[in-house]
Amino acid sequence: MTSVEEQLGSATDAYRRMWSELLPVGRFDASAGYRRHAWTAADAECRTWFAEQAQARGLVYEVDRNGNQWAWYGDPKGEGAIVTGSHLDSVPDGGAYDGPLGVVASFAALDALRERGFTPVRPLAITNFVDEEGARFGVACVGSRLTAGVLTPDQAYALRDASGVRLPDAMAAAGQDPSLIGKDSDRLSRVAAYVELHVEQGRFLATGTAKRGPHAVGVASAIWPHGRWRFDFHGEANHAGTTRLEDRRDPMLTYANTVLAARKKARLHGALATFGKVSVEPNGTNAIASLVRGWLDSRAADEATLTALVEEISVAARERAERDGVRADVVRESYTPVVDFDAPLRDRLAARLGADTPVLPTGAGHDAGILSAVIPTAMLFVRNPTGVSHSPSEYASEADCLAGTAALADVLEDLTCQ
């Protein structure tokens, strides 16, 4: 038995049991990835699992007005609560670790603390924030955005999935009252800090730096600003076999050039730009498209760089559209400014975990980033040996996951017992 397993005690077995229970939920055999999209059957199964974990531990279980799940150790109405957790939904054909690792580790960390007889003076809550990935309705972190007031009820009501189902209708079908959604100031006023554990979506911890070698666990310093933009290219549908090239108004050509322009401009800015989703109308093999709609995900180290990058991509799209006889419209669907995690909380976590603990930024968005606008937040990252994420190949070793769980337990003990 390793020292980490000794530190966790029977929580090690609890971690393994919970992990094995979640692994088959929402797994899509054809890709070996996960399709746990918000307010679907797979999501409901995950939510049932969360409720059962709370019940098995004698925790107070709640679902808030926005559909987020809470499991309380201590008084839910108490002041100065420490909250941990993550999310259980996934991107299309995503990996097993992004989100669920943080929830499983939170329950296991609480198990370890209770076994060692900790005496908290603050309430402790474990959360599952709904629709973090935004895979179904196109906006990430819906549950935490609504709770923080970053997303308004009217904006949420306007969201639709690819089949045209409205978010409130999907919520209602799953048994959640959509008329209640909105900012939850009263709840957040009783939270002193939120700490989220997450698999690293990069290779900083795996490769190390000149000052530090590879490390199993790190502390987040910041989240790059990021957003999603929809590019609509309107052309003219026509016959693929009879329309001369010079007579075409082909939006697919404009879209393709925009994808290449985005890659080039992102490289020049030292930033990131990705067209990862596209829809085509009428979507026929022998038809020139009338509409190509592509979604850009873009991220940069600072907001000025991100703004300049997206503007340059938009200009390139419109210039090419004019040449192709196509109309290009650009709509910003979501945006998250740079997040510098609460410095005292970040430093406290790093000090608790040891002087050699790496502190690193990330380009990925999280509920902790959204909530940072209204409460102190921090994050722990668990090493990802390949850096692959949002893919079935996403992976973290059990030893590193247990190390992350032990680190989270130490942090929660420090925050709740003083």
Coordinates of C-alpha atoms in Angstrom, one line a residue:
M1 CA 0.0 0.0 0.0
T2 CA 1.4 3.4 -1.0
S3 CA 1.6 6.4 1.4
V4 CA -1.2 8.1 -0.4
E5 CA -3.5 5.0 0.1
E6 CA -2.5 4.9 3.7
Q7 CA -3.4 8.6 4.0
L8 CA -6.8 8.0 2.4
G9 CA -7.6 4.8 4.3
S10 CA -10.8 3.2 3.2
A11 CA -11.6 6.2 1.0
T12 CA -9.3 4.5 -1.5
D13 CA -11.8 1.7 -1.9
A14 CA -14.6 4.2 -2.0
Y15 CA -12.9 6.1 -4.8
R16 CA -12.4 2.9 -6.8
R17 CA -16.0 1.8 -6.3
M18 CA -17.4 5.2 -7.3
W19 CA -15.2 5.3 -10.4
S20 CA -16.3 1.8 -11.5
E21 CA -20.0 2.8 -11.1
L22 CA -19.6 5.9 -13.2
L23 CA -17.5 4.4 -16.0
P24 CA -20.3 2.8 -18.0
V25 CA -22.8 5.7 -17.7
G26 CA -23.3 7.4 -21.0
R27 CA -20.5 5.6 -22.7
F28 CA -20.9 5.4 -26.5
D29 CA -19.4 2.1 -27.6
A30 CA -18.7 3.1 -31.2
S31 CA -16.2 5.8 -30.1
A32 CA -15.4 4.6 -26.6
G33 CA -16.2 8.2 -25.5
Y34 CA -19.0 9.6 -23.4
R35 CA -22.3 11.4 -24.4
R36 CA -23.5 12.7 -21.0
H37 CA -25.3 15.8 -22.3
A38 CA -27.4 18.0 -20.1
W39 CA -30.9 16.9 -19.3
T40 CA -30.7 13.6 -21.2
A41 CA -31.1 10.1 -19.9
A42 CA -27.4 9.7 -19.4
D43 CA -27.3 12.9 -17.4
A44 CA -30.2 11.7 -15.3
E45 CA -28.4 8.5 -14.5
C46 CA -25.4 10.6 -13.4
R47 CA -27.6 12.8 -11.3
T48 CA -29.2 9.8 -9.6
W49 CA -25.7 8.5 -8.8
F50 CA -24.8 11.8 -7.2
A51 CA -28.0 11.7 -5.1
E52 CA -27.3 8.1 -4.0
Q53 CA -23.7 9.1 -2.9
A54 CA -25.1 11.9 -0.8
Q55 CA -27.7 9.6 0.8
A56 CA -25.2 6.8 1.5
R57 CA -23.1 9.2 3.5
G58 CA -26.0 10.8 5.4
L59 CA -25.5 14.2 3.7
V60 CA -28.2 16.8 3.2
Y61 CA -29.1 16.6 -0.5
E62 CA -30.4 19.6 -2.4
V63 CA -31.1 20.6 -6.0
D64 CA -31.0 24.4 -6.4
R65 CA -33.1 26.6 -8.6
N66 CA -30.8 26.1 -11.6
G67 CA -30.6 22.3 -11.4
N68 CA -27.2 22.1 -9.7
Q69 CA -26.9 19.3 -7.1
W70 CA -25.5 19.9 -3.6
A71 CA -24.6 17.4 -0.9
W72 CA -24.0 19.0 2.5
Y73 CA -21.9 17.9 5.5
G74 CA -23.1 20.4 8.1
D75 CA -25.8 23.0 8.0
P76 CA -26.8 24.1 4.5
K77 CA -27.9 27.4 5.9
G78 CA -24.6 27.9 7.8
E79 CA -22.3 30.7 7.0
G80 CA -18.8 30.5 5.6
A81 CA -19.3 27.2 3.7
I82 CA -16.5 25.6 1.8
V83 CA -17.7 24.0 -1.4
T84 CA -15.9 21.5 -3.7
G85 CA -17.0 19.4 -6.7
S86 CA -17.1 19.7 -10.5
H87 CA -19.5 18.4 -13.1
L88 CA -20.7 15.1 -14.6
D89 CA -21.7 16.0 -18.1
S90 CA -19.4 15.6 -21.1
V91 CA -18.6 17.0 -24.5
P92 CA -19.6 14.8 -27.5
D93 CA -17.5 11.6 -27.2
G94 CA -15.5 13.1 -24.4
G95 CA -13.3 11.4 -21.9
A96 CA -14.0 9.8 -18.5
Y97 CA -12.0 12.2 -16.3
D98 CA -13.1 15.8 -17.3
G99 CA -15.6 16.6 -14.6
P100 CA -16.3 13.3 -12.9
L101 CA -12.8 13.1 -11.4
G102 CA -13.5 16.2 -9.4
V103 CA -16.9 14.9 -8.1
V104 CA -15.6 11.4 -7.2
A105 CA -12.5 12.9 -5.6
S106 CA -14.7 15.2 -3.5
F107 CA -16.8 12.4 -2.1
A108 CA -13.6 10.3 -1.4
A109 CA -11.9 13.3 0.2
L110 CA -14.8 13.7 2.6
D111 CA -14.7 10.0 3.4
A112 CA -11.0 10.3 4.2
L113 CA -11.6 13.3 6.5
R114 CA -14.4 11.7 8.3
E115 CA -12.4 8.5 8.9
R116 CA -9.6 10.6 10.4
G117 CA -12.1 12.3 12.7
F118 CA -11.8 15.9 11.4
T119 CA -13.9 18.5 13.2
P120 CA -15.0 21.2 10.8
V121 CA -16.2 24.6 12.1
R122 CA -17.7 25.4 8.7
P123 CA -20.2 23.6 6.5
L124 CA -18.8 21.6 3.6
A125 CA -20.7 20.9 0.4
I126 CA -20.0 18.8 -2.7
T127 CA -21.5 20.0 -6.0
N128 CA -22.4 18.8 -9.4
F129 CA -22.8 21.8 -11.6
V130 CA -25.2 21.1 -14.5
D131 CA -24.3 21.6 -18.2
E132 CA -20.7 22.7 -17.7
E133 CA -19.6 21.6 -21.1
G134 CA -22.4 23.3 -23.1
A135 CA -22.5 20.3 -25.5
R136 CA -26.3 20.3 -26.0
F137 CA -27.3 24.0 -25.9
G138 CA -24.1 25.7 -27.0
V139 CA -23.2 27.7 -23.9
A140 CA -20.7 26.4 -21.4
C141 CA -21.2 26.4 -17.6
V142 CA -24.9 27.1 -17.8
G143 CA -25.6 26.0 -14.2
S144 CA -22.8 28.1 -12.7
R145 CA -23.5 31.0 -15.0
L146 CA -27.1 31.2 -13.9
T147 CA -26.2 30.9 -10.3
A148 CA -23.6 33.7 -10.5
G149 CA -26.0 35.9 -12.6
V150 CA -23.7 35.9 -15.6
L151 CA -26.4 34.3 -17.7
T152 CA -29.9 35.8 -17.4
P153 CA -33.1 33.7 -17.4
D154 CA -34.1 35.3 -20.7
Q155 CA -30.8 34.3 -22.3
A156 CA -31.2 30.7 -20.9
Y157 CA -34.8 30.5 -22.2
A158 CA -33.6 31.3 -25.7
L159 CA -31.2 28.4 -25.8
R160 CA -32.1 25.5 -28.1
D161 CA -30.4 22.3 -29.0
A162 CA -29.7 20.9 -32.5
S163 CA -33.2 19.4 -32.6
G164 CA -34.8 22.7 -31.7
V165 CA -35.6 21.7 -28.1
R166 CA -35.6 24.7 -25.8
L167 CA -33.6 24.5 -22.6
P168 CA -36.6 25.2 -20.3
D169 CA -38.5 22.4 -22.0
A170 CA -35.6 20.0 -21.6
M171 CA -35.4 20.9 -17.9
A172 CA -39.1 20.5 -17.4
A173 CA -39.0 17.1 -19.1
A174 CA -36.3 16.0 -16.6
G175 CA -38.4 17.2 -13.6
Q176 CA -36.8 20.5 -13.0
D177 CA -38.9 23.7 -12.8
P178 CA -37.4 26.2 -15.3
S179 CA -39.5 29.1 -13.9
L180 CA -37.1 29.2 -10.9
I181 CA -33.9 29.7 -12.8
G182 CA -31.8 32.8 -12.0
K183 CA -29.1 34.3 -9.9
D184 CA -28.7 32.6 -6.5
S185 CA -27.3 35.4 -4.4
D186 CA -28.6 34.1 -1.1
R187 CA -26.8 30.7 -1.5
L188 CA -23.6 32.2 -2.7
S189 CA -23.6 34.7 0.2
R190 CA -23.0 31.8 2.5
V191 CA -20.1 30.3 0.6
A192 CA -16.6 31.4 1.7
A193 CA -14.7 29.5 -1.1
Y194 CA -15.1 27.0 -3.9
V195 CA -12.3 24.6 -4.7
E196 CA -12.5 22.4 -7.8
L197 CA -10.2 19.5 -8.6
H198 CA -9.8 18.7 -12.3
V199 CA -7.7 16.6 -14.6
E200 CA -5.1 18.9 -16.3
Q201 CA -6.0 19.6 -19.9
G202 CA -2.4 20.0 -21.0
R203 CA 1.0 18.5 -20.2
F204 CA 2.6 21.1 -17.8
L205 CA 2.5 18.7 -14.8
A206 CA 3.7 15.8 -16.9
T207 CA 6.7 17.6 -18.5
G208 CA 7.6 19.9 -15.7
T209 CA 9.6 23.1 -16.0
A210 CA 13.2 24.2 -15.6
K211 CA 12.5 24.7 -11.9
R212 CA 10.3 21.7 -11.2
G213 CA 10.1 18.2 -12.6
P214 CA 7.0 16.3 -13.3
H215 CA 4.4 16.5 -10.5
A216 CA 1.2 14.7 -9.8
V217 CA -0.8 17.7 -8.5
G218 CA -0.7 21.4 -9.2
V219 CA -2.5 24.6 -8.3
A220 CA -4.2 26.8 -10.9
S221 CA -3.1 30.4 -11.2
A222 CA -5.5 31.7 -13.9
I223 CA -7.8 30.8 -16.8
W224 CA -7.2 32.4 -20.2
P225 CA -10.0 34.5 -21.5
H226 CA -12.1 32.5 -24.0
G227 CA -15.3 32.5 -25.9
R228 CA -17.4 31.0 -28.7
W229 CA -18.4 32.8 -31.9
R230 CA -20.8 31.6 -34.6
F231 CA -19.9 32.3 -38.2
D232 CA -22.9 32.1 -40.6
F233 CA -21.9 32.0 -44.3
H234 CA -25.0 32.5 -46.5
G235 CA -24.6 31.5 -50.2
E236 CA -26.8 30.1 -52.9
A237 CA -27.9 26.4 -53.1
N238 CA -27.4 25.0 -56.6
H239 CA -26.6 21.8 -58.5
A240 CA -23.1 20.4 -58.0
G241 CA -23.0 18.9 -61.4
T242 CA -24.4 21.7 -63.6
T243 CA -23.2 25.0 -62.0
R244 CA -20.0 26.4 -63.4
L245 CA -17.4 27.3 -60.8
E246 CA -17.5 31.0 -61.8
D247 CA -21.3 31.0 -61.3
R248 CA -21.2 29.6 -57.8
R249 CA -21.9 31.4 -54.5
D250 CA -20.4 28.6 -52.4
P251 CA -20.3 29.3 -48.6
M252 CA -18.3 26.1 -48.1
L253 CA -15.4 27.7 -49.9
T254 CA -15.6 30.8 -47.6
Y255 CA -15.8 28.6 -44.5
A256 CA -12.8 26.6 -45.5
N257 CA -10.7 29.7 -46.1
T258 CA -11.8 31.1 -42.8
V259 CA -10.7 27.9 -41.0
L260 CA -7.2 28.2 -42.5
A261 CA -7.1 32.0 -41.7
A262 CA -8.0 31.3 -38.1
R263 CA -5.1 28.8 -37.7
K264 CA -2.6 31.2 -39.2
K265 CA -3.7 34.2 -37.2
A266 CA -3.8 32.2 -34.0
R267 CA -0.2 31.1 -34.5
L268 CA 0.9 34.6 -35.2
H269 CA -0.7 35.8 -31.9
G270 CA 0.5 32.9 -29.8
A271 CA -3.1 32.1 -29.1
L272 CA -5.6 29.4 -30.0
A273 CA -8.5 29.3 -32.5
T274 CA -10.5 26.2 -33.3
F275 CA -13.4 25.6 -35.6
G276 CA -14.7 22.3 -34.1
K277 CA -18.3 22.3 -35.0
V278 CA -20.1 22.9 -38.4
S279 CA -23.5 22.5 -39.8
V280 CA -24.5 22.7 -43.5
E281 CA -27.7 23.3 -45.4
P282 CA -29.1 21.5 -47.3
N283 CA -26.2 19.1 -46.6
G284 CA -26.5 17.1 -49.8
T285 CA -23.6 15.4 -51.5
N286 CA -24.6 16.7 -55.0
A287 CA -25.7 20.2 -53.8
I288 CA -23.9 23.4 -53.3
A289 CA -24.7 24.6 -49.8
S290 CA -26.9 27.5 -49.1
L291 CA -25.7 28.0 -45.6
V292 CA -22.6 26.9 -43.7
R293 CA -22.5 27.6 -40.0
G294 CA -19.3 27.1 -38.1
W295 CA -18.5 27.7 -34.4
L296 CA -15.2 29.2 -33.4
D297 CA -13.6 28.5 -30.0
S298 CA -10.8 31.0 -29.3
R299 CA -8.5 31.6 -26.3
A300 CA -5.5 33.7 -25.5
A301 CA -3.3 34.7 -22.6
D302 CA -4.9 38.1 -22.3
E303 CA -8.2 39.8 -23.4
A304 CA -6.5 42.3 -25.8
T305 CA -4.9 39.5 -27.7
L306 CA -8.1 37.5 -27.9
T307 CA -10.1 40.5 -29.1
A308 CA -7.6 41.3 -31.8
L309 CA -7.5 37.7 -32.9
V310 CA -11.2 37.2 -33.3
E311 CA -11.5 40.6 -35.1
E312 CA -8.8 39.6 -37.6
I313 CA -10.5 36.2 -38.2
S314 CA -13.9 38.0 -38.7
V315 CA -12.3 40.5 -41.1
A316 CA -10.7 37.6 -43.1
A317 CA -14.1 35.8 -43.2
R318 CA -15.9 38.9 -44.5
E319 CA -13.3 39.7 -47.1
R320 CA -13.3 36.2 -48.4
A321 CA -17.1 36.2 -48.4
E322 CA -17.2 39.2 -50.6
R323 CA -14.9 37.6 -53.1
D324 CA -17.1 34.5 -53.1
G325 CA -20.4 36.3 -53.4
V326 CA -21.4 35.1 -49.9
R327 CA -22.7 37.0 -46.8
A328 CA -20.8 36.4 -43.6
D329 CA -22.4 37.2 -40.2
V330 CA -20.5 36.8 -36.9
V331 CA -22.3 36.4 -33.6
R332 CA -20.6 36.1 -30.2
E333 CA -22.5 33.4 -28.3
S334 CA -20.4 33.3 -25.1
Y335 CA -17.4 35.0 -23.5
T336 CA -15.5 34.6 -20.3
P337 CA -12.9 37.2 -19.4
V338 CA -9.5 36.3 -17.9
V339 CA -9.8 34.7 -14.5
D340 CA -7.1 35.3 -11.9
F341 CA -7.9 32.9 -9.1
D342 CA -8.2 34.4 -5.6
A343 CA -4.6 35.1 -4.7
P344 CA -4.8 34.4 -0.9
L345 CA -6.8 31.2 -1.5
R346 CA -4.4 30.1 -4.3
D347 CA -1.4 30.8 -2.1
R348 CA -3.0 29.0 0.9
L349 CA -3.6 25.9 -1.2
A350 CA 0.0 25.9 -2.6
A351 CA 1.4 26.4 0.9
R352 CA -0.7 23.5 2.3
L353 CA 0.5 21.2 -0.5
G354 CA 4.2 22.0 -0.2
A355 CA 6.7 24.5 -1.5
D356 CA 7.5 22.5 -4.7
T357 CA 3.8 22.4 -5.8
P358 CA 3.6 23.8 -9.4
V359 CA 1.3 26.8 -10.0
L360 CA 0.1 26.9 -13.6
P361 CA -2.4 28.7 -15.8
T362 CA -4.9 26.9 -18.1
G363 CA -6.7 27.6 -21.4
A364 CA -9.7 25.6 -20.4
G365 CA -12.9 27.1 -18.9
H366 CA -14.4 25.8 -15.6
D367 CA -17.2 26.4 -13.2
A368 CA -14.6 27.8 -10.8
G369 CA -13.8 30.4 -13.4
I370 CA -17.4 31.5 -13.7
L371 CA -18.0 31.6 -9.9
S372 CA -14.8 33.6 -9.3
A373 CA -16.7 36.7 -10.3
V374 CA -18.8 36.4 -7.1
I375 CA -16.9 34.2 -4.6
P376 CA -13.2 33.2 -4.0
T377 CA -12.4 30.2 -6.1
A378 CA -9.3 28.0 -6.7
M379 CA -8.4 24.8 -8.6
L380 CA -6.3 21.8 -8.2
F381 CA -5.0 19.9 -11.3
V382 CA -4.2 16.2 -11.6
R383 CA -1.4 15.2 -14.0
N384 CA -2.5 14.1 -17.5
P385 CA 0.4 12.2 -19.0
T386 CA -0.5 12.8 -22.7
G387 CA -2.3 16.2 -22.3
V388 CA -5.2 14.8 -24.3
S389 CA -8.6 15.9 -23.2
H390 CA -12.2 16.1 -24.6
S391 CA -11.4 12.8 -26.2
P392 CA -11.8 9.1 -25.3
S393 CA -8.0 9.0 -24.9
E394 CA -8.1 11.4 -21.9
Y395 CA -6.4 9.7 -19.0
A396 CA -4.9 10.1 -15.6
S397 CA -3.3 7.2 -13.6
E398 CA -5.1 5.9 -10.5
A399 CA -2.1 6.8 -8.4
D400 CA -2.2 10.4 -9.6
C401 CA -6.0 10.6 -9.1
L402 CA -5.6 9.3 -5.5
A403 CA -2.8 11.8 -5.0
G404 CA -5.2 14.5 -6.1
T405 CA -7.8 13.2 -3.8
A406 CA -5.4 13.2 -0.8
A407 CA -4.4 16.8 -1.7
L408 CA -8.0 17.9 -1.9
A409 CA -8.7 16.3 1.5
D410 CA -5.7 18.2 3.0
V411 CA -7.0 21.5 1.5
L412 CA -10.6 20.9 2.6
E413 CA -9.4 20.1 6.1
D414 CA -7.4 23.3 6.3
L415 CA -10.3 25.4 5.0
T416 CA -13.1 23.9 7.0
C417 CA -11.4 23.4 10.4
Q418 CA -10.1 26.9 10.9

